[in-house]
Coordinates of C-alpha atoms in Angstrom, one line a residue:
M730 CA 78.1 91.7 102.9
S731 CA 74.8 90.3 103.9
P732 CA 71.9 90.5 101.4
T733 CA 68.6 90.3 103.2
A734 CA 65.3 89.4 101.5
V735 CA 61.8 90.4 102.6
T736 CA 60.7 86.8 102.8
N737 CA 62.3 84.8 105.6
A738 CA 62.3 81.7 103.4
E739 CA 64.4 83.4 100.7
E740 CA 66.8 84.9 103.3
S741 CA 67.2 81.5 104.9
A742 CA 67.9 79.9 101.5
R743 CA 70.6 82.4 100.8
L744 CA 72.3 82.2 104.1
Q745 CA 72.4 78.4 104.0
A746 CA 73.9 78.3 100.5
D747 CA 77.6 77.5 100.1
V748 CA 77.8 79.5 96.8
L749 CA 75.9 82.7 96.0
A750 CA 75.4 83.7 92.4
A751 CA 73.2 86.0 90.4
G752 CA 72.1 86.6 86.8
A753 CA 69.3 87.9 84.7
V754 CA 66.6 86.9 82.2
C755 CA 67.3 89.4 79.5
W756 CA 64.3 90.1 77.3
R757 CA 63.2 92.3 74.4
E758 CA 60.2 92.7 72.1
G759 CA 61.3 91.3 68.8
R760 CA 59.7 90.6 65.4
S761 CA 58.4 87.3 66.7
G762 CA 57.2 88.8 70.0
L763 CA 58.9 88.2 73.4
E764 CA 62.5 87.1 73.0
V765 CA 65.1 86.1 75.6
L766 CA 68.9 86.0 75.6
L767 CA 70.6 82.6 76.3
V768 CA 74.3 82.0 76.6
H769 CA 76.3 78.9 75.5
R770 CA 79.1 77.5 77.7
P771 CA 81.5 75.5 75.5
R772 CA 83.0 73.7 78.6
Y773 CA 79.6 72.1 79.3
D774 CA 78.0 72.5 75.9
D775 CA 74.8 73.9 77.5
W776 CA 72.5 76.8 77.1
S777 CA 71.5 78.8 80.2
W778 CA 70.7 82.3 81.6
P779 CA 73.7 84.6 82.0
K780 CA 74.9 84.4 85.6
G781 CA 77.9 84.0 87.8
K782 CA 79.3 83.9 91.3
V783 CA 79.3 86.9 93.7
D784 CA 82.7 88.6 94.1
K785 CA 84.0 89.5 97.5
G786 CA 82.3 92.7 98.8
E787 CA 79.5 92.5 96.1
T788 CA 75.8 92.3 96.6
L789 CA 73.6 90.0 94.5
P790 CA 72.0 92.8 92.4
E791 CA 75.5 94.2 91.6
C792 CA 76.7 90.7 90.7
A793 CA 73.8 90.2 88.3
V794 CA 74.5 93.4 86.4
R795 CA 78.3 92.7 86.2
E796 CA 77.9 89.1 85.1
V797 CA 75.4 90.0 82.3
A798 CA 77.9 92.6 81.1
E799 CA 80.7 90.1 81.1
E800 CA 78.8 87.3 79.5
T801 CA 76.8 89.2 76.9
G802 CA 78.3 92.7 76.6
F803 CA 75.0 94.4 77.5
D804 CA 74.8 97.0 80.3
I805 CA 71.5 96.3 82.1
H806 CA 69.3 97.6 84.9
L807 CA 67.3 95.2 87.0
G808 CA 63.6 94.7 86.6
L809 CA 61.2 92.4 88.3
P810 CA 62.7 89.6 90.4
M811 CA 62.5 86.1 88.9
P812 CA 62.4 82.9 90.8
S813 CA 65.7 81.9 92.3
A814 CA 67.5 78.6 91.6
R815 CA 69.0 76.2 94.0
Y816 CA 71.1 73.2 93.2
T817 CA 74.2 71.2 94.1
V818 CA 77.5 71.8 92.4
G819 CA 81.0 70.2 92.9
R820 CA 81.4 68.1 96.0
R821 CA 77.9 68.6 97.3
L822 CA 78.1 72.3 97.6
T823 CA 74.7 74.1 97.6
K824 CA 74.4 77.0 95.1
H825 CA 71.8 79.7 95.2
V826 CA 71.3 81.9 92.1
S827 CA 69.1 85.0 92.2
Y828 CA 67.6 86.3 89.0
W829 CA 65.9 89.4 87.7
A830 CA 64.2 90.3 84.5
A831 CA 66.2 92.9 82.5
E832 CA 64.9 94.6 79.3
V833 CA 67.6 95.1 76.7
T834 CA 66.9 98.0 74.3
S835 CA 70.3 98.1 72.6
D836 CA 70.4 96.7 69.1
K837 CA 74.1 95.9 69.1
P838 CA 75.1 92.3 68.9
A839 CA 75.9 90.4 72.1
K840 CA 79.7 90.1 72.7
P841 CA 80.9 87.9 75.6
D842 CA 84.2 88.9 77.3
D843 CA 85.7 85.5 77.5
P844 CA 85.0 83.1 74.6
K845 CA 86.4 80.2 76.6
E846 CA 83.7 80.6 79.2
I847 CA 80.8 81.9 77.0
D848 CA 81.3 81.5 73.2
R849 CA 77.8 82.5 72.1
A850 CA 75.0 84.7 73.4
E851 CA 71.9 84.6 71.2
W852 CA 68.3 85.8 71.2
F853 CA 65.5 83.3 70.9
P854 CA 61.7 83.5 70.8
V855 CA 60.4 82.1 74.1
G856 CA 59.1 78.9 72.5
T857 CA 62.5 78.2 71.0
A858 CA 64.3 79.1 74.3
R859 CA 62.1 76.7 76.3
A860 CA 63.4 73.8 74.1
K861 CA 66.9 75.2 74.0
L862 CA 67.5 75.6 77.8
S863 CA 69.7 72.7 79.0
R864 CA 68.5 72.6 82.6
F865 CA 64.8 71.8 82.9
A866 CA 64.6 74.0 86.1
D867 CA 65.6 77.1 84.1
R868 CA 62.1 77.0 82.6
E869 CA 60.8 78.3 85.9
Q870 CA 62.3 81.8 85.2
L871 CA 60.9 81.7 81.7
D872 CA 57.4 80.8 83.0
R873 CA 57.5 83.7 85.3
L874 CA 58.7 86.1 82.6
E875 CA 55.9 85.1 80.3
H876 CA 53.3 85.5 83.0
A877 CA 54.6 89.0 83.9
H878 CA 54.5 89.9 80.2
R879 CA 50.9 88.8 79.9
T880 CA 49.8 90.7 83.1
G881 CA 51.7 93.9 82.3
A882 CA 54.1 93.5 85.3
L883 CA 57.2 92.9 83.2
R884 CA 58.0 96.6 83.0
A885 CA 57.4 97.2 86.7
W886 CA 59.5 100.2 87.9
A887 CA 61.5 100.4 91.2
L888 CA 60.5 102.5 94.1
I889 CA 63.4 102.1 96.5
I890 CA 63.1 103.1 100.2
V891 CA 66.4 103.7 102.0
R892 CA 66.8 104.0 105.8
H893 CA 69.6 106.5 106.3
G894 CA 73.0 105.2 107.3
K895 CA 74.2 104.8 110.8
A896 CA 74.0 108.2 112.5
F897 CA 75.6 109.8 115.6
P898 CA 73.7 108.4 118.6
R899 CA 70.6 110.4 119.4
S900 CA 71.3 110.2 123.2
K901 CA 74.7 111.8 122.8
W902 CA 73.7 114.5 120.4
H903 CA 73.0 117.9 122.1
E904 CA 72.5 120.1 119.0
T905 CA 69.6 120.6 116.6
E906 CA 68.3 117.2 115.6
H907 CA 68.0 117.9 111.9
V908 CA 71.8 118.3 111.6
R909 CA 72.7 115.1 113.5
P910 CA 75.3 113.6 111.2
L911 CA 76.3 110.1 110.0
L912 CA 79.0 108.2 111.8
A913 CA 82.0 106.8 109.9
L914 CA 80.1 103.5 109.4
G915 CA 77.1 105.5 108.0
T916 CA 79.4 107.2 105.5
R917 CA 80.8 103.8 104.4
Q918 CA 77.2 102.6 104.0
S919 CA 76.4 105.6 101.9
M920 CA 79.4 104.9 99.7
A921 CA 78.4 101.3 99.3
L922 CA 74.9 102.2 98.4
T923 CA 76.2 103.9 95.2
G924 CA 77.0 100.5 93.6
L925 CA 73.9 98.8 94.9
L926 CA 71.4 101.5 93.8
A927 CA 73.1 101.7 90.4
A928 CA 71.7 98.2 89.7
W929 CA 68.3 99.8 89.0
R930 CA 67.4 102.5 86.6
I931 CA 66.6 105.5 88.9
K932 CA 65.1 108.7 87.5
R933 CA 64.4 110.6 90.8
V934 CA 66.5 111.0 94.0
V935 CA 64.3 112.1 96.9
S936 CA 65.2 112.6 100.6
S937 CA 64.1 114.0 103.9
P938 CA 65.8 117.4 104.2
W939 CA 67.6 116.3 107.4
K940 CA 71.4 116.1 107.1
R941 CA 71.8 112.3 107.7
C942 CA 69.3 111.4 105.0
V943 CA 70.8 113.8 102.4
A944 CA 74.3 112.6 103.2
T945 CA 73.2 108.9 102.7
L946 CA 72.2 109.6 99.1
K947 CA 74.9 112.2 98.3
P948 CA 77.5 109.7 96.9
Y949 CA 75.0 108.1 94.7
S950 CA 73.6 111.4 93.5
A951 CA 77.1 112.6 92.6
A952 CA 77.9 109.3 90.8
V953 CA 74.8 109.4 88.6
G954 CA 74.6 113.2 88.1
R955 CA 71.1 113.5 89.6
S956 CA 70.3 116.2 92.1
I957 CA 68.6 115.3 95.4
K958 CA 65.1 116.7 95.8
T959 CA 64.3 117.2 99.5
V960 CA 60.7 116.7 100.6
A961 CA 59.8 118.2 104.0
P962 CA 57.1 115.7 105.0
L963 CA 59.6 112.9 104.9
S964 CA 61.4 114.3 108.0
E965 CA 60.9 112.8 111.5
K966 CA 59.4 116.0 112.8
A967 CA 56.9 116.5 109.9
N968 CA 55.8 112.9 110.1
A969 CA 55.3 113.0 113.8
A970 CA 53.2 116.2 113.4
N971 CA 51.1 115.1 110.5
P972 CA 51.6 111.5 109.2
K973 CA 48.8 112.0 106.7
K974 CA 50.8 114.7 105.0
T975 CA 53.8 112.3 104.8
A976 CA 51.6 109.6 103.3
K977 CA 50.2 112.0 100.8
A978 CA 53.7 112.9 99.7
L979 CA 54.5 109.3 99.2
V980 CA 51.4 108.6 97.2
A981 CA 52.2 111.5 95.0
I982 CA 55.6 109.9 94.3
L983 CA 54.0 106.6 93.5
E984 CA 51.5 108.3 91.1
K985 CA 54.3 110.0 89.2
G986 CA 55.3 106.5 87.9
K987 CA 59.0 107.3 87.7
P988 CA 61.7 105.0 89.2
T989 CA 62.6 106.7 92.5
V990 CA 64.9 106.3 95.5
I991 CA 63.7 107.8 98.8
C992 CA 65.8 108.2 101.9
T993 CA 64.0 108.7 105.2
H994 CA 64.2 107.8 109.0
R995 CA 63.3 104.8 111.1
P996 CA 60.4 106.7 112.9
V997 CA 58.9 107.5 109.4
L998 CA 59.0 103.9 108.2
P999 CA 55.6 102.9 109.7
T1000 CA 54.0 105.6 107.5
V1001 CA 56.0 104.5 104.5
L1002 CA 55.2 100.8 105.0
A1003 CA 51.5 101.6 105.4
V1004 CA 51.4 103.4 102.1
L1005 CA 53.2 100.5 100.4
A1006 CA 50.8 98.0 101.9
D1007 CA 47.8 100.0 100.7
H1008 CA 49.2 99.7 97.1
A1009 CA 49.9 95.9 97.3
P1010 CA 47.8 92.8 97.3
A1011 CA 47.0 91.6 100.8
G1012 CA 49.3 88.5 100.6
L1013 CA 52.2 90.6 99.4
A1014 CA 51.6 93.3 102.0
E1015 CA 51.9 90.7 104.7
R1016 CA 55.6 90.2 103.8
L1017 CA 56.5 93.8 104.7
P1018 CA 58.4 94.2 108.0
K1019 CA 56.2 94.8 111.0
K1020 CA 58.5 95.3 114.0
D1021 CA 60.6 98.2 115.0
P1022 CA 63.3 99.0 113.7
Y1023 CA 61.7 97.7 110.4
M1024 CA 65.0 98.1 108.4
N1025 CA 68.7 98.3 109.3
P1026 CA 70.7 101.5 108.9
G1027 CA 71.7 101.8 105.2
E1028 CA 69.3 99.0 104.1
I1029 CA 67.0 99.3 101.1
L1030 CA 63.5 98.0 100.4
V1031 CA 62.6 97.8 96.7
A1032 CA 59.0 97.9 95.7
Y1033 CA 58.3 97.0 92.1
V1034 CA 55.3 99.0 90.8
R1035 CA 53.3 97.8 87.8
P1036 CA 52.9 100.7 85.2
G1037 CA 49.4 102.1 84.8
P1038 CA 47.0 104.8 86.0
V1039 CA 46.6 103.1 89.3
P1040 CA 50.0 102.2 90.9
R1041 CA 50.0 98.6 92.1
I1042 CA 53.0 97.0 93.7
V1043 CA 53.7 93.4 92.5
E1044 CA 56.9 92.5 94.4
F1045 CA 59.2 93.5 97.3
E1046 CA 62.8 92.7 98.2
R1047 CA 65.4 94.1 100.7
Y1048 CA 69.2 94.4 100.6
R1049 CA 71.8 96.0 102.7
P1050 CA 75.4 96.6 101.4
I1051 CA 77.2 96.8 104.8
D1052 CA 76.1 95.3 108.1
A1053 CA 75.6 97.6 111.0

């Protein structure tokens, strides 16, 4: 499993770390305003964000969701990425922790799975949490959370672009192109995407009508009980004939303002990336991939879109569940 970030610096930091972990800054709107959830570890007598190490075969987003559930009892979906943490543990091992914001709407009390590891999980106003956090560096995530809250980005929704899984080689396929299927690896990638995509709250599942794209999203669609809406302009042929129509279809999806996953083809990605760049600040747009093949088979690109009448992308990240 090789999680790949949009930014080379972030990817390099992950690849160089000895230990990978993930967690979330869980938040809610309370009576006193913005509140965050901290956990107490009796072994260290400290307060921190819920987090934990990646299990074998698990991506960082999946790890964050699992660890929050284990340490707090809350089932979350990921929101805006927060700053990652990097520090030394044990015998000079480097640990990299990825964080996301996660809104908690449940009013049930927190309930950690293992009291020996986490004996308390409590909500605090941000001012109290700032003083309560044991590691000074953990305030970096809190600073970003407060800034996102002030700017309206904290409830950013996810638009996820998927490049379809590994398909039967084009050069060896002698039938109609739109029915060219996935290889066994592509099928494994589609299955692995089910867990990865479940880390975000997705409302719409959209695909090119071609077989390999629909097949890439089919396991996820079945798992969450959402039908796949096929959009003709997302196919290779339609994009080659009229990329403006493809771009218009993508803009319409952005303007709907609903968390969406879209599966399309490598040759369509330049059109997709151009639309995303048009809806992002220049500095952020510069981080999008620029060279063919842009994304690996089965890889996802997550664009976080600030709610509002004009869709504006505030962050990007990329992951792939299985290496090609």
